[in-house]
Amino acid sequence: MTLKKLTVLPTGTEILLPAGSPLTEVEYETPERLIPFGCRSGSCGACVIEVLEGSGHLGEPDPDELDFLEDLGRTGGSHRLACQCRLRGDATVRVADDI
Amino acid sequence: MPNRVTNAGYGDRTPFLTATASAALRAEIDKQLDQQVLEWYANVPEAAHLEGKNVDSAYYKRHLIETAWRIRLLRVAEAKALVEIAKRSPEAAQVWANYEQEEMLHDELFIADLEKVGVSREQFLDTEPYLSTKLLSGYFSYLLDHEGPLGVVAYSYLVEYVNVKLEPKKLQALKESVGESNIGGQINHSHTDINDDHPGEVWAAVRHLLRSEDDIAAFKRYLREHQRILAQYFEELYLDTIAGAEKQPA
């Protein structure tokens, strides 16, 4: 089993997850609420993150996610909905509230 | 005064298994299923019939009829399972609801393929399911009433795992024996299972329902029990079609 590292800023908490794990797993790996997940289905926008490193390691966003991020004013390509991401390689993210 | 509300999915939401432990257990379960598949081919009469070159017409048609009935009967029990899952884990319930949404109308895919080989919707509806198909549905009801939803979800993991692993080989054979234009519904069904990663979806629900080592042991038993009931169905199908035809006087 291959483990990949997710670093969540601003705390800098590092979490190891099996490759391909959904980022919603973060909630169960630590008692801290590092990412504020809401609907977990890509429709509420609670879990917007900025991807600082490893953007290619979180899976490709589908058109619905890109449309919604645009509606939220998160244009530019560095933002994702964490609940729609899977950790396929090491990555560093920052939750939107802290951007 | 204490709060009397229970079964709302609150409390400790931390899964019994970490992400790493969940992945390790899934690999162990998949090994068990690989072994079960070997036992299936060794013990079930005509287990590989649909993978062969000469497909018995009655066997094929009745198998599609029973498959459509099985989906129709089990979706009722699986909808009831959603209620029980929601009481235990809203996270698992969300995953299960999404899975059921994708599976809910898949009986139509098999009915469409039936029509391609000359079995009308009316003929399908006039055909009462086999006893083994009814008993599988009854087992689901028993599980929900007396053991909980884990056993129902276990059935879906078994079926999805086996489908993704074996269905492409079977469909390739059916393209040759029955004709690609006649099995479009089954091809579409297989696309959903594979492209939507249905084994992964169901496992995500399983992971949240496992709360103890006893649950893990029960899950493994459910996988074996479901296979035994499905084997009874395939035996009933064989006896009613291929074996029945062989007994007919020349």
Short mmCIF file of C-alpha atoms in Angstrom, two decimals:
data_model
loop_
_atom_site.label_atom_id
_atom_site.label_comp_id
_atom_site.label_asym_id
_atom_site.label_seq_id
_atom_site.Cartn_x
_atom_site.Cartn_y
_atom_site.Cartn_z
CA MET A 1 0.00 0.00 0.00
CA THR A 2 1.43 3.38 -1.03
CA LEU A 3 0.93 6.30 1.33
CA LYS A 4 0.81 9.92 0.16
CA LYS A 5 1.31 13.03 2.27
CA LEU A 6 -1.17 15.85 2.53
CA THR A 7 -0.03 19.03 4.27
CA VAL A 8 -2.80 21.32 5.45
CA LEU A 9 -1.94 24.96 6.15
CA PRO A 10 -1.92 27.13 8.19
CA THR A 11 -1.31 24.55 10.92
CA GLY A 12 1.11 22.62 8.74
CA THR A 13 -0.48 19.37 9.83
CA GLU A 14 0.82 16.45 7.79
CA ILE A 15 -1.45 13.47 7.15
CA LEU A 16 -0.54 10.22 5.43
CA LEU A 17 -3.30 8.53 3.45
CA PRO A 18 -3.39 5.52 1.10
CA ALA A 19 -2.96 6.66 -2.50
CA GLY A 20 -6.33 7.48 -4.05
CA SER A 21 -8.05 8.31 -0.76
CA PRO A 22 -10.71 11.03 -0.85
CA LEU A 23 -9.68 14.16 1.05
CA THR A 24 -12.75 13.72 3.25
CA GLU A 25 -10.61 11.15 5.08
CA VAL A 26 -8.76 14.08 6.67
CA GLU A 27 -11.71 14.52 9.01
CA TYR A 28 -11.24 11.06 10.48
CA GLU A 29 -7.47 11.12 10.79
CA THR A 30 -7.27 13.96 13.28
CA PRO A 31 -9.60 15.40 15.92
CA GLU A 32 -8.93 18.88 14.55
CA ARG A 33 -11.35 20.12 11.91
CA LEU A 34 -8.65 21.00 9.42
CA ILE A 35 -10.95 21.28 6.41
CA PRO A 36 -14.57 22.40 7.01
CA PHE A 37 -16.45 19.80 4.98
CA GLY A 38 -20.15 20.38 4.40
CA CYS A 39 -22.24 18.47 1.84
CA ARG A 40 -19.34 16.33 0.61
CA SER A 41 -20.93 16.24 -2.79
CA GLY A 42 -19.47 19.34 -4.41
CA SER A 43 -22.51 21.55 -4.07
CA CYS A 44 -22.15 23.71 -0.93
CA GLY A 45 -18.68 25.26 -1.25
CA ALA A 46 -17.73 24.86 2.41
CA CYS A 47 -14.50 23.02 1.68
CA VAL A 48 -12.80 25.30 -0.85
CA ILE A 49 -9.02 24.92 -0.67
CA GLU A 50 -6.13 26.58 -2.43
CA VAL A 51 -3.67 24.05 -3.77
CA LEU A 52 -0.16 25.34 -3.13
CA GLU A 53 1.77 22.25 -4.22
CA GLY A 54 0.86 19.07 -6.05
CA SER A 55 -2.17 20.32 -7.97
CA GLY A 56 -1.74 17.46 -10.40
CA HIS A 57 -1.97 14.96 -7.55
CA LEU A 58 -5.58 15.63 -6.59
CA GLY A 59 -7.37 14.37 -9.71
CA GLU A 60 -8.86 16.46 -12.49
CA PRO A 61 -11.80 18.72 -11.57
CA ASP A 62 -14.94 17.96 -13.55
CA PRO A 63 -16.91 20.72 -15.35
CA ASP A 64 -19.47 21.02 -12.53
CA GLU A 65 -16.71 21.69 -9.99
CA LEU A 66 -15.07 24.28 -12.24
CA ASP A 67 -18.43 26.02 -12.83
CA PHE A 68 -19.14 26.14 -9.12
CA LEU A 69 -15.67 27.47 -8.27
CA GLU A 70 -16.22 30.21 -10.84
CA ASP A 71 -19.58 31.03 -9.21
CA LEU A 72 -17.72 31.31 -5.90
CA GLY A 73 -15.24 33.72 -7.48
CA ARG A 74 -12.40 31.24 -7.16
CA THR A 75 -10.99 31.62 -10.63
CA GLY A 76 -7.39 31.17 -11.66
CA GLY A 77 -7.10 27.43 -11.41
CA SER A 78 -5.49 26.99 -8.00
CA HIS A 79 -8.67 26.33 -6.05
CA ARG A 80 -10.52 23.06 -5.57
CA LEU A 81 -13.43 21.67 -3.62
CA ALA A 82 -11.65 19.37 -1.19
CA CYS A 83 -14.54 16.90 -1.12
CA GLN A 84 -14.05 16.28 -4.86
CA CYS A 85 -10.31 15.57 -4.59
CA ARG A 86 -8.47 12.28 -4.24
CA LEU A 87 -4.91 12.19 -2.98
CA ARG A 88 -2.83 10.50 -5.67
CA GLY A 89 0.48 12.15 -4.75
CA ASP A 90 1.90 14.50 -2.11
CA ALA A 91 0.16 17.88 -1.94
CA THR A 92 -0.01 21.02 0.17
CA VAL A 93 -3.29 22.89 0.55
CA ARG A 94 -4.64 25.85 2.48
CA VAL A 95 -8.30 26.19 3.45
CA ALA A 96 -10.04 29.11 1.79
CA ASP A 97 -10.81 30.94 5.05
CA ASP A 98 -7.09 31.34 5.58
CA ILE A 99 -6.23 32.50 2.07
CA MET B 1 -33.94 16.02 31.81
CA PRO B 2 -31.92 13.78 29.45
CA ASN B 3 -32.24 14.10 25.69
CA ARG B 4 -34.27 11.10 24.51
CA VAL B 5 -33.21 11.26 20.86
CA THR B 6 -31.35 8.20 19.58
CA ASN B 7 -30.54 6.64 16.20
CA ALA B 8 -29.64 10.00 14.67
CA GLY B 9 -26.11 9.16 13.59
CA TYR B 10 -24.50 11.45 16.15
CA GLY B 11 -21.89 10.54 18.71
CA ASP B 12 -18.35 9.55 17.86
CA ARG B 13 -18.06 9.78 14.08
CA THR B 14 -14.49 8.53 13.99
CA PRO B 15 -14.48 5.31 11.96
CA PHE B 16 -13.36 2.12 13.66
CA LEU B 17 -10.79 1.73 10.87
CA THR B 18 -8.26 4.38 9.89
CA ALA B 19 -7.86 5.03 6.16
CA THR B 20 -4.81 2.79 6.12
CA ALA B 21 -6.51 -0.01 8.09
CA SER B 22 -9.54 0.26 5.82
CA ALA B 23 -7.40 -0.17 2.69
CA ALA B 24 -5.62 -3.15 4.25
CA LEU B 25 -8.90 -4.82 5.22
CA ARG B 26 -10.32 -4.24 1.74
CA ALA B 27 -7.30 -6.00 0.24
CA GLU B 28 -7.90 -8.92 2.63
CA ILE B 29 -11.60 -9.05 1.73
CA ASP B 30 -10.77 -8.98 -1.99
CA LYS B 31 -8.51 -12.00 -1.49
CA GLN B 32 -11.40 -13.82 0.18
CA LEU B 33 -13.62 -12.97 -2.78
CA ASP B 34 -11.01 -14.19 -5.26
CA GLN B 35 -11.05 -17.52 -3.42
CA GLN B 36 -14.85 -17.54 -3.43
CA VAL B 37 -14.80 -17.02 -7.21
CA LEU B 38 -12.58 -20.09 -7.60
CA GLU B 39 -14.97 -22.11 -5.45
CA TRP B 40 -17.89 -20.79 -7.52
CA TYR B 41 -16.43 -22.04 -10.77
CA ALA B 42 -15.55 -25.39 -9.16
CA ASN B 43 -18.93 -26.09 -7.56
CA VAL B 44 -21.80 -24.30 -9.34
CA PRO B 45 -23.28 -26.22 -12.30
CA GLU B 46 -22.65 -24.42 -15.60
CA ALA B 47 -21.04 -21.53 -13.71
CA ALA B 48 -19.17 -20.47 -16.84
CA HIS B 49 -22.03 -21.14 -19.24
CA LEU B 50 -22.40 -17.52 -20.37
CA GLU B 51 -18.65 -17.34 -21.01
CA GLY B 52 -18.82 -20.23 -23.47
CA LYS B 53 -19.32 -20.31 -27.23
CA ASN B 54 -22.70 -22.03 -27.23
CA VAL B 55 -25.22 -20.27 -25.02
CA ASP B 56 -28.46 -22.05 -24.25
CA SER B 57 -31.27 -19.70 -25.27
CA ALA B 58 -33.64 -20.62 -22.45
CA TYR B 59 -30.86 -20.31 -19.87
CA TYR B 60 -29.83 -16.88 -21.20
CA LYS B 61 -33.36 -15.48 -21.34
CA ARG B 62 -34.33 -16.75 -17.92
CA HIS B 63 -31.09 -15.41 -16.44
CA LEU B 64 -31.93 -11.93 -17.75
CA ILE B 65 -35.48 -12.25 -16.41
CA GLU B 66 -34.24 -13.24 -12.96
CA THR B 67 -31.58 -10.52 -12.99
CA ALA B 68 -34.20 -7.87 -13.71
CA TRP B 69 -36.47 -9.31 -11.00
CA ARG B 70 -33.59 -9.46 -8.54
CA ILE B 71 -32.86 -5.78 -9.10
CA ARG B 72 -36.55 -4.93 -8.75
CA LEU B 73 -36.96 -6.88 -5.51
CA LEU B 74 -33.69 -5.91 -3.88
CA ARG B 75 -34.03 -2.20 -4.53
CA VAL B 76 -36.99 -2.21 -2.14
CA ALA B 77 -34.92 -3.83 0.62
CA GLU B 78 -31.92 -1.65 -0.23
CA ALA B 79 -34.09 1.47 0.14
CA LYS B 80 -35.12 0.22 3.58
CA ALA B 81 -31.45 -0.33 4.33
CA LEU B 82 -30.85 3.38 3.74
CA VAL B 83 -33.10 4.14 6.71
CA GLU B 84 -31.13 1.81 8.96
CA ILE B 85 -27.80 3.11 7.69
CA ALA B 86 -28.85 6.73 8.30
CA LYS B 87 -29.58 5.85 11.92
CA ARG B 88 -26.03 4.61 12.33
CA SER B 89 -23.86 6.69 10.02
CA PRO B 90 -24.93 9.69 7.93
CA GLU B 91 -21.61 9.45 6.08
CA ALA B 92 -22.37 5.90 4.99
CA ALA B 93 -25.97 6.86 4.19
CA GLN B 94 -24.84 9.59 1.80
CA VAL B 95 -22.62 7.14 -0.06
CA TRP B 96 -25.34 4.47 -0.10
CA ALA B 97 -27.99 6.91 -1.36
CA ASN B 98 -25.72 7.94 -4.23
CA TYR B 99 -25.02 4.30 -5.09
CA GLU B 100 -28.72 3.44 -5.04
CA GLN B 101 -29.50 6.44 -7.23
CA GLU B 102 -27.12 5.07 -9.84
CA GLU B 103 -28.44 1.50 -9.58
CA MET B 104 -32.16 2.12 -9.08
CA LEU B 105 -33.39 1.71 -12.66
CA HIS B 106 -30.88 -0.78 -13.98
CA ASP B 107 -33.56 -3.44 -14.36
CA GLU B 108 -34.59 -1.54 -17.49
CA LEU B 109 -31.20 -2.31 -19.08
CA PHE B 110 -31.83 -6.04 -18.74
CA ILE B 111 -35.46 -5.74 -19.89
CA ALA B 112 -34.19 -3.95 -23.02
CA ASP B 113 -31.83 -6.84 -23.74
CA LEU B 114 -34.69 -9.30 -23.20
CA GLU B 115 -36.71 -7.54 -25.88
CA LYS B 116 -33.73 -7.88 -28.25
CA VAL B 117 -34.00 -11.68 -27.98
CA GLY B 118 -37.76 -11.83 -28.31
CA VAL B 119 -38.99 -11.63 -24.70
CA SER B 120 -41.48 -8.79 -24.36
CA ARG B 121 -41.95 -6.64 -21.27
CA GLU B 122 -45.33 -8.33 -20.80
CA GLN B 123 -43.74 -11.78 -20.86
CA PHE B 124 -41.18 -10.62 -18.33
CA LEU B 125 -43.87 -9.26 -16.02
CA ASP B 126 -45.88 -12.48 -16.34
CA THR B 127 -42.90 -14.57 -15.20
CA GLU B 128 -42.81 -15.09 -11.45
CA PRO B 129 -39.27 -15.05 -10.04
CA TYR B 130 -37.62 -18.25 -8.88
CA LEU B 131 -37.91 -19.24 -5.24
CA SER B 132 -34.16 -18.64 -4.81
CA THR B 133 -34.61 -15.05 -6.00
CA LYS B 134 -37.45 -14.52 -3.55
CA LEU B 135 -35.39 -16.09 -0.76
CA LEU B 136 -32.53 -13.68 -1.40
CA SER B 137 -34.98 -10.81 -1.05
CA GLY B 138 -36.32 -12.44 2.10
CA TYR B 139 -32.82 -12.78 3.53
CA PHE B 140 -32.36 -9.03 3.09
CA SER B 141 -35.56 -8.41 5.06
CA TYR B 142 -34.35 -10.75 7.82
CA LEU B 143 -31.01 -8.96 7.97
CA LEU B 144 -32.59 -5.54 8.28
CA ASP B 145 -35.00 -6.69 10.97
CA HIS B 146 -32.58 -8.71 13.06
CA GLU B 147 -28.92 -8.10 12.22
CA GLY B 148 -28.68 -4.61 10.73
CA PRO B 149 -27.79 -3.14 7.33
CA LEU B 150 -24.18 -4.40 7.11
CA GLY B 151 -25.27 -7.68 5.53
CA VAL B 152 -27.27 -5.89 2.84
CA VAL B 153 -24.33 -3.66 1.98
CA ALA B 154 -22.07 -6.73 1.96
CA TYR B 155 -24.16 -8.21 -0.86
CA SER B 156 -23.51 -5.15 -3.00
CA TYR B 157 -19.77 -5.31 -2.33
CA LEU B 158 -19.72 -8.97 -3.39
CA VAL B 159 -21.70 -8.32 -6.56
CA GLU B 160 -19.84 -5.16 -7.55
CA TYR B 161 -16.42 -6.70 -6.97
CA VAL B 162 -17.27 -9.78 -8.98
CA ASN B 163 -18.95 -7.78 -11.74
CA VAL B 164 -15.97 -5.51 -12.29
CA LYS B 165 -13.63 -8.49 -12.26
CA LEU B 166 -15.57 -10.99 -14.38
CA GLU B 167 -18.23 -9.14 -16.37
CA PRO B 168 -15.91 -7.87 -19.16
CA LYS B 169 -14.89 -11.47 -19.97
CA LYS B 170 -18.50 -12.63 -19.98
CA LEU B 171 -19.64 -9.73 -22.16
CA GLN B 172 -16.86 -10.38 -24.63
CA ALA B 173 -18.09 -13.95 -24.96
CA LEU B 174 -21.73 -12.84 -25.27
CA LYS B 175 -20.77 -10.48 -28.10
CA GLU B 176 -19.77 -13.59 -30.04
CA SER B 177 -22.60 -15.91 -28.95
CA VAL B 178 -25.63 -13.61 -28.62
CA GLY B 179 -24.43 -10.65 -30.69
CA GLU B 180 -23.16 -7.26 -29.58
CA SER B 181 -26.30 -5.47 -30.76
CA ASN B 182 -28.39 -7.67 -28.46
CA ILE B 183 -26.51 -7.05 -25.21
CA GLY B 184 -26.32 -3.24 -25.15
CA GLY B 185 -28.12 -3.03 -21.81
CA GLN B 186 -25.67 -5.37 -20.13
CA ILE B 187 -22.74 -3.46 -21.62
CA ASN B 188 -24.16 -0.18 -20.27
CA HIS B 189 -24.68 -1.77 -16.87
CA SER B 190 -21.06 -2.88 -16.80
CA HIS B 191 -19.92 0.63 -17.80
CA THR B 192 -21.65 2.08 -14.73
CA ASP B 193 -20.08 -0.43 -12.36
CA ILE B 194 -16.60 0.17 -13.71
CA ASN B 195 -16.63 3.89 -14.56
CA ASP B 196 -18.35 4.92 -11.33
CA ASP B 197 -16.09 2.60 -9.30
CA HIS B 198 -19.03 0.90 -7.65
CA PRO B 199 -16.86 -1.44 -5.57
CA GLY B 200 -15.09 1.64 -4.19
CA GLU B 201 -18.40 3.39 -3.51
CA VAL B 202 -19.83 0.44 -1.63
CA TRP B 203 -16.62 -0.02 0.32
CA ALA B 204 -16.82 3.63 1.43
CA ALA B 205 -20.19 2.79 3.00
CA VAL B 206 -18.89 -0.48 4.48
CA ARG B 207 -15.97 1.32 6.07
CA HIS B 208 -18.32 3.57 8.08
CA LEU B 209 -20.56 0.68 9.14
CA LEU B 210 -17.77 -1.46 10.55
CA ARG B 211 -17.56 -0.63 14.25
CA SER B 212 -15.77 -3.62 15.77
CA GLU B 213 -13.82 -6.79 15.07
CA ASP B 214 -17.12 -8.66 15.40
CA ASP B 215 -18.53 -6.54 12.55
CA ILE B 216 -15.54 -7.45 10.38
CA ALA B 217 -16.07 -11.16 11.11
CA ALA B 218 -19.78 -10.77 10.34
CA PHE B 219 -18.99 -9.00 7.06
CA LYS B 220 -16.82 -11.90 5.93
CA ARG B 221 -19.59 -14.35 6.83
CA TYR B 222 -22.18 -12.31 4.93
CA LEU B 223 -20.04 -12.50 1.79
CA ARG B 224 -19.99 -16.29 2.04
CA GLU B 225 -23.72 -16.56 2.83
CA HIS B 226 -24.73 -14.38 -0.10
CA GLN B 227 -22.63 -16.50 -2.41
CA ARG B 228 -24.40 -19.64 -1.14
CA ILE B 229 -27.81 -18.14 -1.90
CA LEU B 230 -26.68 -16.98 -5.35
CA ALA B 231 -25.35 -20.48 -5.99
CA GLN B 232 -28.83 -21.84 -5.18
CA TYR B 233 -30.22 -19.50 -7.82
CA PHE B 234 -27.76 -20.67 -10.47
CA GLU B 235 -28.56 -24.29 -9.63
CA GLU B 236 -32.29 -23.57 -9.94
CA LEU B 237 -31.65 -21.85 -13.27
CA TYR B 238 -29.60 -24.79 -14.53
CA LEU B 239 -32.17 -27.39 -13.47
CA ASP B 240 -35.03 -25.42 -15.02
CA THR B 241 -33.34 -24.83 -18.38
CA ILE B 242 -30.31 -26.84 -19.51
CA ALA B 243 -30.88 -29.91 -17.32
CA GLY B 244 -34.61 -29.86 -18.05
CA ALA B 245 -34.00 -29.84 -21.80
CA GLU B 246 -31.52 -32.71 -21.50
CA LYS B 247 -34.20 -34.86 -19.82
CA GLN B 248 -36.73 -34.32 -22.62
CA PRO B 249 -37.31 -37.46 -24.69
CA ALA B 250 -35.75 -37.31 -28.15
#
